PDB file of N, CA and C in Angstrom:
ATOM      1  N   MET A   1     -55.658  30.596  56.687  1.00 67.00           N
ATOM      2  CA  MET A   1     -56.246  31.338  57.789  1.00 67.00           C
ATOM      3  C   MET A   1     -56.759  32.668  57.240  1.00 67.00           C
ATOM      4  N   HIS A   2     -57.930  33.034  57.658  1.00 88.00           N
ATOM      5  CA  HIS A   2     -58.518  34.283  57.191  1.00 88.00           C
ATOM      6  C   HIS A   2     -57.767  35.473  57.777  1.00 88.00           C
ATOM      7  N   LEU A   3     -57.661  36.517  57.013  1.00 91.00           N
ATOM      8  CA  LEU A   3     -56.947  37.713  57.430  1.00 91.00           C
ATOM      9  C   LEU A   3     -57.587  38.347  58.661  1.00 91.00           C
ATOM     10  N   GLN A   4     -58.918  38.344  58.724  1.00 93.00           N
ATOM     11  CA  GLN A   4     -59.609  38.938  59.874  1.00 93.00           C
ATOM     12  C   GLN A   4     -59.287  38.179  61.169  1.00 93.00           C
ATOM     13  N   LEU A   5     -59.197  36.863  61.087  1.00 93.00           N
ATOM     14  CA  LEU A   5     -58.851  36.074  62.264  1.00 93.00           C
ATOM     15  C   LEU A   5     -57.429  36.380  62.717  1.00 93.00           C
ATOM     16  N   LEU A   6     -56.512  36.475  61.785  1.00 93.00           N
ATOM     17  CA  LEU A   6     -55.133  36.807  62.114  1.00 93.00           C
ATOM     18  C   LEU A   6     -55.029  38.198  62.737  1.00 93.00           C
ATOM     19  N   GLU A   7     -55.759  39.159  62.175  1.00 95.00           N
ATOM     20  CA  GLU A   7     -55.769  40.511  62.738  1.00 95.00           C
ATOM     21  C   GLU A   7     -56.331  40.512  64.160  1.00 95.00           C
ATOM     22  N   THR A   8     -57.371  39.728  64.398  1.00 95.00           N
ATOM     23  CA  THR A   8     -57.971  39.645  65.731  1.00 95.00           C
ATOM     24  C   THR A   8     -56.983  39.064  66.731  1.00 95.00           C
ATOM     25  N   ILE A   9     -56.296  38.010  66.348  1.00 94.00           N
ATOM     26  CA  ILE A   9     -55.315  37.391  67.239  1.00 94.00           C
ATOM     27  C   ILE A   9     -54.182  38.357  67.545  1.00 94.00           C
ATOM     28  N   LEU A  10     -53.684  39.054  66.547  1.00 95.00           N
ATOM     29  CA  LEU A  10     -52.601  40.011  66.768  1.00 95.00           C
ATOM     30  C   LEU A  10     -53.037  41.169  67.651  1.00 95.00           C
ATOM     31  N   LEU A  11     -54.241  41.675  67.433  1.00 95.00           N
ATOM     32  CA  LEU A  11     -54.751  42.767  68.250  1.00 95.00           C
ATOM     33  C   LEU A  11     -54.953  42.325  69.701  1.00 95.00           C
ATOM     34  N   MET A  12     -55.485  41.130  69.907  1.00 94.00           N
ATOM     35  CA  MET A  12     -55.672  40.613  71.260  1.00 94.00           C
ATOM     36  C   MET A  12     -54.326  40.412  71.959  1.00 94.00           C
ATOM     37  N   THR A  13     -53.321  39.959  71.201  1.00 93.00           N
ATOM     38  CA  THR A  13     -51.985  39.796  71.757  1.00 93.00           C
ATOM     39  C   THR A  13     -51.414  41.141  72.175  1.00 93.00           C
ATOM     40  N   LEU A  14     -51.561  42.138  71.326  1.00 92.00           N
ATOM     41  CA  LEU A  14     -51.060  43.471  71.618  1.00 92.00           C
ATOM     42  C   LEU A  14     -51.733  44.063  72.861  1.00 92.00           C
ATOM     43  N   VAL A  15     -53.045  43.925  72.959  1.00 89.00           N
ATOM     44  CA  VAL A  15     -53.775  44.476  74.103  1.00 89.00           C
ATOM     45  C   VAL A  15     -53.377  43.760  75.397  1.00 89.00           C
ATOM     46  N   THR A  16     -53.293  42.428  75.337  1.00 88.00           N
ATOM     47  CA  THR A  16     -52.930  41.672  76.535  1.00 88.00           C
ATOM     48  C   THR A  16     -51.511  41.995  76.983  1.00 88.00           C
ATOM     49  N   TYR A  17     -50.587  41.971  76.065  1.00 87.00           N
ATOM     50  CA  TYR A  17     -49.192  42.247  76.401  1.00 87.00           C
ATOM     51  C   TYR A  17     -49.028  43.699  76.850  1.00 87.00           C
ATOM     52  N   GLY A  18     -49.702  44.608  76.161  1.00 84.00           N
ATOM     53  CA  GLY A  18     -49.613  46.023  76.509  1.00 84.00           C
ATOM     54  C   GLY A  18     -50.132  46.313  77.904  1.00 84.00           C
ATOM     55  N   ALA A  19     -51.222  45.659  78.279  1.00 80.00           N
ATOM     56  CA  ALA A  19     -51.785  45.882  79.614  1.00 80.00           C
ATOM     57  C   ALA A  19     -50.851  45.392  80.703  1.00 80.00           C
ATOM     58  N   ARG A  20     -50.039  44.402  80.402  1.00 80.00           N
ATOM     59  CA  ARG A  20     -49.113  43.878  81.404  1.00 80.00           C
ATOM     60  C   ARG A  20     -47.817  44.683  81.464  1.00 80.00           C
ATOM     61  N   VAL A  21     -47.383  45.219  80.348  1.00 85.00           N
ATOM     62  CA  VAL A  21     -46.102  45.917  80.285  1.00 85.00           C
ATOM     63  C   VAL A  21     -46.247  47.409  80.572  1.00 85.00           C
ATOM     64  N   LEU A  22     -47.372  47.994  80.244  1.00 83.00           N
ATOM     65  CA  LEU A  22     -47.563  49.437  80.373  1.00 83.00           C
ATOM     66  C   LEU A  22     -47.261  49.973  81.776  1.00 83.00           C
ATOM     67  N   PRO A  23     -47.752  49.359  82.858  1.00 78.00           N
ATOM     68  CA  PRO A  23     -47.414  49.903  84.180  1.00 78.00           C
ATOM     69  C   PRO A  23     -45.913  49.897  84.462  1.00 78.00           C
ATOM     70  N   PHE A  24     -45.204  48.870  83.982  1.00 80.00           N
ATOM     71  CA  PHE A  24     -43.753  48.840  84.197  1.00 80.00           C
ATOM     72  C   PHE A  24     -43.062  49.966  83.442  1.00 80.00           C
ATOM     73  N   LEU A  25     -43.526  50.268  82.251  1.00 85.00           N
ATOM     74  CA  LEU A  25     -42.920  51.337  81.462  1.00 85.00           C
ATOM     75  C   LEU A  25     -43.248  52.712  82.030  1.00 85.00           C
ATOM     76  N   VAL A  26     -44.480  52.890  82.502  1.00 83.00           N
ATOM     77  CA  VAL A  26     -44.901  54.195  83.017  1.00 83.00           C
ATOM     78  C   VAL A  26     -44.205  54.525  84.334  1.00 83.00           C
ATOM     79  N   PHE A  27     -44.099  53.532  85.225  1.00 80.00           N
ATOM     80  CA  PHE A  27     -43.557  53.793  86.564  1.00 80.00           C
ATOM     81  C   PHE A  27     -42.098  53.370  86.704  1.00 80.00           C
ATOM     82  N   LYS A  28     -41.411  53.146  85.613  1.00 82.00           N
ATOM     83  CA  LYS A  28     -40.018  52.710  85.652  1.00 82.00           C
ATOM     84  C   LYS A  28     -39.150  53.799  86.305  1.00 82.00           C
ATOM     85  N   GLY A  29     -38.424  53.419  87.347  1.00 82.00           N
ATOM     86  CA  GLY A  29     -37.516  54.344  88.014  1.00 82.00           C
ATOM     87  C   GLY A  29     -38.190  55.292  88.985  1.00 82.00           C
ATOM     88  N   ASN A  30     -39.500  55.225  89.127  1.00 81.00           N
ATOM     89  CA  ASN A  30     -40.218  56.109  90.046  1.00 81.00           C
ATOM     90  C   ASN A  30     -40.581  55.363  91.318  1.00 81.00           C
ATOM     91  N   ASN A  31     -40.533  56.055  92.430  1.00 84.00           N
ATOM     92  CA  ASN A  31     -40.976  55.494  93.696  1.00 84.00           C
ATOM     93  C   ASN A  31     -42.430  55.912  93.882  1.00 84.00           C
ATOM     94  N   VAL A  32     -43.335  55.006  93.646  1.00 81.00           N
ATOM     95  CA  VAL A  32     -44.765  55.304  93.686  1.00 81.00           C
ATOM     96  C   VAL A  32     -45.249  55.239  95.130  1.00 81.00           C
ATOM     97  N   GLN A  33     -45.954  56.273  95.564  1.00 86.00           N
ATOM     98  CA  GLN A  33     -46.462  56.357  96.925  1.00 86.00           C
ATOM     99  C   GLN A  33     -47.936  56.730  96.920  1.00 86.00           C
ATOM    100  N   GLY A  34     -48.553  56.590  98.079  1.00 87.00           N
ATOM    101  CA  GLY A  34     -49.910  57.068  98.298  1.00 87.00           C
ATOM    102  C   GLY A  34     -50.977  56.257  97.595  1.00 87.00           C
ATOM    103  N   TYR A  35     -51.962  56.990  97.057  1.00 87.00           N
ATOM    104  CA  TYR A  35     -53.138  56.380  96.446  1.00 87.00           C
ATOM    105  C   TYR A  35     -52.779  55.498  95.264  1.00 87.00           C
ATOM    106  N   VAL A  36     -51.841  55.911  94.441  1.00 80.00           N
ATOM    107  CA  VAL A  36     -51.461  55.145  93.252  1.00 80.00           C
ATOM    108  C   VAL A  36     -50.882  53.797  93.656  1.00 80.00           C
ATOM    109  N   ARG A  37     -50.046  53.781  94.669  1.00 83.00           N
ATOM    110  CA  ARG A  37     -49.459  52.513  95.126  1.00 83.00           C
ATOM    111  C   ARG A  37     -50.530  51.585  95.690  1.00 83.00           C
ATOM    112  N   ASP A  38     -51.431  52.130  96.495  1.00 85.00           N
ATOM    113  CA  ASP A  38     -52.530  51.322  97.033  1.00 85.00           C
ATOM    114  C   ASP A  38     -53.375  50.741  95.906  1.00 85.00           C
ATOM    115  N   PHE A  39     -53.648  51.563  94.899  1.00 83.00           N
ATOM    116  CA  PHE A  39     -54.445  51.122  93.755  1.00 83.00           C
ATOM    117  C   PHE A  39     -53.742  49.983  93.018  1.00 83.00           C
ATOM    118  N   ILE A  40     -52.461  50.134  92.768  1.00 79.00           N
ATOM    119  CA  ILE A  40     -51.701  49.122  92.036  1.00 79.00           C
ATOM    120  C   ILE A  40     -51.637  47.814  92.823  1.00 79.00           C
ATOM    121  N   GLU A  41     -51.515  47.901  94.135  1.00 83.00           N
ATOM    122  CA  GLU A  41     -51.442  46.692  94.949  1.00 83.00           C
ATOM    123  C   GLU A  41     -52.773  45.953  95.017  1.00 83.00           C
ATOM    124  N   LEU A  42     -53.892  46.669  94.897  1.00 87.00           N
ATOM    125  CA  LEU A  42     -55.206  46.035  95.014  1.00 87.00           C
ATOM    126  C   LEU A  42     -55.767  45.524  93.690  1.00 87.00           C
ATOM    127  N   VAL A  43     -55.191  45.901  92.581  1.00 83.00           N
ATOM    128  CA  VAL A  43     -55.709  45.466  91.277  1.00 83.00           C
ATOM    129  C   VAL A  43     -55.700  43.947  91.124  1.00 83.00           C
ATOM    130  N   PRO A  44     -54.611  43.229  91.443  1.00 84.00           N
ATOM    131  CA  PRO A  44     -54.654  41.768  91.280  1.00 84.00           C
ATOM    132  C   PRO A  44     -55.733  41.099  92.134  1.00 84.00           C
ATOM    133  N   ILE A  45     -55.948  41.590  93.341  1.00 88.00           N
ATOM    134  CA  ILE A  45     -56.972  41.025  94.215  1.00 88.00           C
ATOM    135  C   ILE A  45     -58.356  41.255  93.622  1.00 88.00           C
ATOM    136  N   ALA A  46     -58.590  42.453  93.123  1.00 89.00           N
ATOM    137  CA  ALA A  46     -59.889  42.765  92.528  1.00 89.00           C
ATOM    138  C   ALA A  46     -60.138  41.936  91.265  1.00 89.00           C
ATOM    139  N   LEU A  47     -59.108  41.748  90.458  1.00 86.00           N
ATOM    140  CA  LEU A  47     -59.275  40.943  89.247  1.00 86.00           C
ATOM    141  C   LEU A  47     -59.553  39.485  89.589  1.00 86.00           C
ATOM    142  N   LEU A  48     -58.858  38.945  90.561  1.00 88.00           N
ATOM    143  CA  LEU A  48     -59.098  37.566  90.963  1.00 88.00           C
ATOM    144  C   LEU A  48     -60.516  37.402  91.506  1.00 88.00           C
ATOM    145  N   ALA A  49     -60.960  38.333  92.315  1.00 90.00           N
ATOM    146  CA  ALA A  49     -62.325  38.273  92.844  1.00 90.00           C
ATOM    147  C   ALA A  49     -63.353  38.378  91.720  1.00 90.00           C
ATOM    148  N   ALA A  50     -63.103  39.241  90.749  1.00 91.00           N
ATOM    149  CA  ALA A  50     -64.031  39.391  89.630  1.00 91.00           C
ATOM    150  C   ALA A  50     -64.111  38.121  88.779  1.00 91.00           C
ATOM    151  N   LEU A  51     -63.045  37.353  88.734  1.00 89.00           N
ATOM    152  CA  LEU A  51     -63.053  36.098  87.981  1.00 89.00           C
ATOM    153  C   LEU A  51     -63.658  34.945  88.772  1.00 89.00           C
ATOM    154  N   VAL A  52     -63.405  34.887  90.068  1.00 90.00           N
ATOM    155  CA  VAL A  52     -63.783  33.725  90.865  1.00 90.00           C
ATOM    156  C   VAL A  52     -65.215  33.812  91.394  1.00 90.00           C
ATOM    157  N   ILE A  53     -65.630  34.949  91.922  1.00 91.00           N
ATOM    158  CA  ILE A  53     -66.914  35.046  92.607  1.00 91.00           C
ATOM    159  C   ILE A  53     -68.111  34.719  91.700  1.00 91.00           C
ATOM    160  N   PRO A  54     -68.173  35.182  90.461  1.00 92.00           N
ATOM    161  CA  PRO A  54     -69.314  34.767  89.627  1.00 92.00           C
ATOM    162  C   PRO A  54     -69.373  33.258  89.413  1.00 92.00           C
ATOM    163  N   GLU A  55     -68.228  32.604  89.321  1.00 90.00           N
ATOM    164  CA  GLU A  55     -68.225  31.155  89.138  1.00 90.00           C
ATOM    165  C   GLU A  55     -68.665  30.421  90.404  1.00 90.00           C
ATOM    166  N   LEU A  56     -68.415  31.006  91.568  1.00 92.00           N
ATOM    167  CA  LEU A  56     -68.850  30.382  92.817  1.00 92.00           C
ATOM    168  C   LEU A  56     -70.354  30.510  93.028  1.00 92.00           C
ATOM    169  N   VAL A  57     -70.920  31.641  92.634  1.00 92.00           N
ATOM    170  CA  VAL A  57     -72.332  31.909  92.893  1.00 92.00           C
ATOM    171  C   VAL A  57     -73.228  31.378  91.779  1.00 92.00           C
ATOM    172  N   THR A  58     -72.751  31.402  90.549  1.00 92.00           N
ATOM    173  CA  THR A  58     -73.574  30.967  89.407  1.00 92.00           C
ATOM    174  C   THR A  58     -72.861  29.896  88.587  1.00 92.00           C
ATOM    175  N   PRO A  59     -72.637  28.708  89.158  1.00 88.00           N
ATOM    176  CA  PRO A  59     -71.910  27.683  88.407  1.00 88.00           C
ATOM    177  C   PRO A  59     -72.684  27.120  87.220  1.00 88.00           C
ATOM    178  N   SER A  60     -74.005  27.149  87.290  1.00 85.00           N
ATOM    179  CA  SER A  60     -74.812  26.593  86.196  1.00 85.00           C
ATOM    180  C   SER A  60     -75.503  27.667  85.379  1.00 85.00           C
ATOM    181  N   GLY A  61     -75.143  28.909  85.579  1.00 86.00           N
ATOM    182  CA  GLY A  61     -75.747  30.000  84.822  1.00 86.00           C
ATOM    183  C   GLY A  61     -76.809  30.759  85.595  1.00 86.00           C
ATOM    184  N   SER A  62     -77.320  30.186  86.672  1.00 89.00           N
ATOM    185  CA  SER A  62     -78.292  30.889  87.507  1.00 89.00           C
ATOM    186  C   SER A  62     -77.776  30.874  88.950  1.00 89.00           C
ATOM    187  N   ILE A  63     -78.250  31.800  89.749  1.00 90.00           N
ATOM    188  CA  ILE A  63     -77.761  31.943  91.119  1.00 90.00           C
ATOM    189  C   ILE A  63     -78.234  30.769  91.971  1.00 90.00           C
ATOM    190  N   VAL A  64     -77.281  30.069  92.566  1.00 88.00           N
ATOM    191  CA  VAL A  64     -77.568  28.942  93.460  1.00 88.00           C
ATOM    192  C   VAL A  64     -76.766  29.166  94.737  1.00 88.00           C
ATOM    193  N   LEU A  65     -77.461  29.230  95.889  1.00 89.00           N
ATOM    194  CA  LEU A  65     -76.764  29.492  97.146  1.00 89.00           C
ATOM    195  C   LEU A  65     -76.739  28.286  98.079  1.00 89.00           C
ATOM    196  N   ILE A  66     -77.830  27.558  98.201  1.00 89.00           N
ATOM    197  CA  ILE A  66     -77.907  26.491  99.192  1.00 89.00           C
ATOM    198  C   ILE A  66     -77.247  25.204  98.693  1.00 89.00           C
ATOM    199  N   HIS A  67     -77.685  24.671  97.594  1.00 90.00           N
ATOM    200  CA  HIS A  67     -77.152  23.406  97.062  1.00 90.00           C
ATOM    201  C   HIS A  67     -76.057  23.688  96.040  1.00 90.00           C
ATOM    202  N   ASN A  68     -75.016  24.356  96.489  1.00 93.00           N
ATOM    203  CA  ASN A  68     -73.936  24.770  95.604  1.00 93.00           C
ATOM    204  C   ASN A  68     -72.594  24.366  96.214  1.00 93.00           C
ATOM    205  N   PRO A  69     -72.042  23.214  95.809  1.00 94.00           N
ATOM    206  CA  PRO A  69     -70.762  22.791  96.394  1.00 94.00           C
ATOM    207  C   PRO A  69     -69.612  23.732  96.057  1.00 94.00           C
ATOM    208  N   PHE A  70     -69.688  24.437  94.930  1.00 94.00           N
ATOM    209  CA  PHE A  70     -68.632  25.389  94.559  1.00 94.00           C
ATOM    210  C   PHE A  70     -68.541  26.513  95.584  1.00 94.00           C
ATOM    211  N   LEU A  71     -69.679  27.075  95.933  1.00 94.00           N
ATOM    212  CA  LEU A  71     -69.722  28.193  96.876  1.00 94.00           C
ATOM    213  C   LEU A  71     -69.255  27.766  98.260  1.00 94.00           C
ATOM    214  N   TRP A  72     -69.801  26.675  98.786  1.00 95.00           N
ATOM    215  CA  TRP A  72     -69.453  26.242 100.136  1.00 95.00           C
ATOM    216  C   TRP A  72     -68.010  25.779 100.229  1.00 95.00           C
ATOM    217  N   ALA A  73     -67.530  25.080  99.216  1.00 96.00           N
ATOM    218  CA  ALA A  73     -66.120  24.663  99.226  1.00 96.00           C
ATOM    219  C   ALA A  73     -65.210  25.888  99.144  1.00 96.00           C
ATOM    220  N   GLY A  74     -65.598  26.891  98.353  1.00 95.00           N
ATOM    221  CA  GLY A  74     -64.805  28.114  98.255  1.00 95.00           C
ATOM    222  C   GLY A  74     -64.749  28.871  99.563  1.00 95.00           C
ATOM    223  N   LEU A  75     -65.887  29.002 100.226  1.00 95.00           N
ATOM    224  CA  LEU A  75     -65.922  29.710 101.513  1.00 95.00           C
ATOM    225  C   LEU A  75     -65.127  28.967 102.583  1.00 95.00           C
ATOM    226  N   LEU A  76     -65.312  27.646 102.665  1.00 97.00           N
ATOM    227  CA  LEU A  76     -64.580  26.874 103.662  1.00 97.00           C
ATOM    228  C   LEU A  76     -63.076  26.875 103.385  1.00 97.00           C
ATOM    229  N   THR A  77     -62.697  26.818 102.115  1.00 96.00           N
ATOM    230  CA  THR A  77     -61.276  26.854 101.765  1.00 96.00           C
ATOM    231  C   THR A  77     -60.681  28.220 102.084  1.00 96.00           C
ATOM    232  N   PHE A  78     -61.445  29.277 101.865  1.00 94.00           N
ATOM    233  CA  PHE A  78     -60.979  30.618 102.225  1.00 94.00           C
ATOM    234  C   PHE A  78     -60.705  30.704 103.727  1.00 94.00           C
ATOM    235  N   LEU A  79     -61.638  30.221 104.537  1.00 97.00           N
ATOM    236  CA  LEU A  79     -61.452  30.259 105.993  1.00 97.00           C
ATOM    237  C   LEU A  79     -60.279  29.382 106.419  1.00 97.00           C
ATOM    238  N   PHE A  80     -60.156  28.206 105.821  1.00 98.00           N
ATOM    239  CA  PHE A  80     -59.041  27.317 106.142  1.00 98.00           C
ATOM    240  C   PHE A  80     -57.711  27.983 105.804  1.00 98.00           C
ATOM    241  N   SER A  81     -57.636  28.578 104.624  1.00 96.00           N
ATOM    242  CA  SER A  81     -56.384  29.193 104.166  1.00 96.00           C
ATOM    243  C   SER A  81     -56.019  30.429 104.967  1.00 96.00           C
ATOM    244  N   LYS A  82     -57.035  31.055 105.539  1.00 96.00           N
ATOM    245  CA  LYS A  82     -56.762  32.227 106.368  1.00 96.00           C
ATOM    246  C   LYS A  82     -56.005  31.847 107.639  1.00 96.00           C
ATOM    247  N   TYR A  83     -56.316  30.669 108.174  1.00 97.00           N
ATOM    248  CA  TYR A  83     -55.693  30.241 109.424  1.00 97.00           C
ATOM    249  C   TYR A  83     -54.535  29.263 109.224  1.00 97.00           C
ATOM    250  N   VAL A  84     -54.468  28.624 108.061  1.00 96.00           N
ATOM    251  CA  VAL A  84     -53.370  27.693 107.764  1.00 96.00           C
ATOM    252  C   VAL A  84     -52.709  28.177 106.472  1.00 96.00           C
ATOM    253  N   PRO A  85     -51.682  29.021 106.569  1.00 93.00           N
ATOM    254  CA  PRO A  85     -51.089  29.625 105.364  1.00 93.00           C
ATOM    255  C   PRO A  85     -50.129  28.681 104.623  1.00 93.00           C
ATOM    256  N   ASN A  86     -50.651  27.541 104.194  1.00 95.00           N
ATOM    257  CA  ASN A  86     -49.868  26.584 103.425  1.00 95.00           C
ATOM    258  C   ASN A  86     -50.616  26.312 102.131  1.00 95.00           C
ATOM    259  N   LEU A  87     -50.026  26.680 101.001  1.00 95.00           N
ATOM    260  CA  LEU A  87     -50.722  26.583  99.725  1.00 95.00           C
ATOM    261  C   LEU A  87     -51.130  25.147  99.405  1.00 95.00           C
ATOM    262  N   PHE A  88     -50.227  24.200  99.605  1.00 96.00           N
ATOM    263  CA  PHE A  88     -50.533  22.808  99.297  1.00 96.00           C
ATOM    264  C   PHE A  88     -51.694  22.294 100.145  1.00 96.00           C
ATOM    265  N   LEU A  89     -51.658  22.573 101.451  1.00 97.00           N
ATOM    266  CA  LEU A  89     -52.745  22.125 102.320  1.00 97.00           C
ATOM    267  C   LEU A  89     -54.064  22.808 101.969  1.00 97.00           C
ATOM    268  N   GLY A  90     -54.007  24.070 101.577  1.00 96.00           N
ATOM    269  CA  GLY A  90     -55.216  24.780 101.161  1.00 96.00           C
ATOM    270  C   GLY A  90     -55.842  24.155  99.933  1.00 96.00           C
ATOM    271  N   ILE A  91     -55.015  23.813  98.945  1.00 96.00           N
ATOM    272  CA  ILE A  91     -55.533  23.178  97.727  1.00 96.00           C
ATOM    273  C   ILE A  91     -56.090  21.802  98.045  1.00 96.00           C
ATOM    274  N   LEU A  92     -55.360  21.037  98.836  1.00 97.00           N
ATOM    275  CA  LEU A  92     -55.819  19.700  99.216  1.00 97.00           C
ATOM    276  C   LEU A  92     -57.131  19.771  99.996  1.00 97.00           C
ATOM    277  N   PHE A  93     -57.220  20.701 100.930  1.00 97.00           N
ATOM    278  CA  PHE A  93     -58.446  20.891 101.702  1.00 97.00           C
ATOM    279  C   PHE A  93     -59.608  21.263 100.784  1.00 97.00           C
ATOM    280  N   GLY A  94     -59.386  22.220  99.896  1.00 96.00           N
ATOM    281  CA  GLY A  94     -60.447  22.659  99.003  1.00 96.00           C
ATOM    282  C   GLY A  94     -60.940  21.554  98.093  1.00 96.00           C
ATOM    283  N   MET A  95     -60.029  20.775  97.550  1.00 96.00           N
ATOM    284  CA  MET A  95     -60.433  19.671  96.670  1.00 96.00           C
ATOM    285  C   MET A  95     -61.199  18.606  97.442  1.00 96.00           C
ATOM    286  N   THR A  96     -60.748  18.318  98.655  1.00 97.00           N
ATOM    287  CA  THR A  96     -61.425  17.309  99.469  1.00 97.00           C
ATOM    288  C   THR A  96     -62.823  17.774  99.871  1.00 97.00           C
ATOM    289  N   VAL A  97     -62.932  19.004 100.306  1.00 97.00           N
ATOM    290  CA  VAL A  97     -64.231  19.550 100.700  1.00 97.00           C
ATOM    291  C   VAL A  97     -65.173  19.589  99.502  1.00 97.00           C
ATOM    292  N   PHE A  98     -64.674  20.029  98.352  1.00 96.00           N
ATOM    293  CA  PHE A  98     -65.535  20.075  97.170  1.00 96.00           C
ATOM    294  C   PHE A  98     -66.008  18.676  96.802  1.00 96.00           C
ATOM    295  N   TRP A  99     -65.115  17.696  96.827  1.00 96.00           N
ATOM    296  CA  TRP A  99     -65.490  16.332  96.483  1.00 96.00           C
ATOM    297  C   TRP A  99     -66.571  15.819  97.434  1.00 96.00           C
ATOM    298  N   GLY A 100     -66.375  16.072  98.741  1.00 96.00           N
ATOM    299  CA  GLY A 100     -67.365  15.625  99.722  1.00 96.00           C
ATOM    300  C   GLY A 100     -68.701  16.323  99.561  1.00 96.00           C
ATOM    301  N   LEU A 101     -68.671  17.628  99.381  1.00 94.00           N
ATOM    302  CA  LEU A 101     -69.919  18.375  99.214  1.00 94.00           C
ATOM    303  C   LEU A 101     -70.609  18.041  97.905  1.00 94.00           C
ATOM    304  N   ASP A 102     -69.851  17.770  96.876  1.00 92.00           N
ATOM    305  CA  ASP A 102     -70.449  17.401  95.590  1.00 92.00           C
ATOM    306  C   ASP A 102     -71.212  16.094  95.712  1.00 92.00           C
ATOM    307  N   ARG A 103     -70.727  15.203  96.548  1.00 93.00           N
ATOM    308  CA  ARG A 103     -71.424  13.931  96.786  1.00 93.00           C
ATOM    309  C   ARG A 103     -72.667  14.136  97.652  1.00 93.00           C
ATOM    310  N   LEU A 104     -72.567  15.039  98.638  1.00 90.00           N
ATOM    311  CA  LEU A 104     -73.688  15.244  99.560  1.00 90.00           C
ATOM    312  C   LEU A 104     -74.785  16.123  98.979  1.00 90.00           C
ATOM    313  N   LEU A 105     -74.403  17.178  98.315  1.00 80.00           N
ATOM    314  CA  LEU A 105     -75.416  18.119  97.797  1.00 80.00           C
ATOM    315  C   LEU A 105     -75.820  17.653  96.445  1.00 80.00           C
TER     316      LEU A 105
END
């Protein structure tokens, strides 16, 4: 294995692990309130949206809105999950809707 590849893997491991552990070390034993707490609570939601939304809107590399089963299945599953808070049923609904829309569109 090349030394540069090993260094890259180790550095990526350090950055990933550090980003996950750093907030626990910084706020250990502190009762966080106000803006900082709101910020910390919203970070996972923002990261998930940043990962999911581009894949829903641009599944093939270009923006597709009408004939896009990913987008419509995602929106319908979001609405379903909002009113039926059952993870298993939400996943089953989303997979079924995507399968049906993929056949139709």
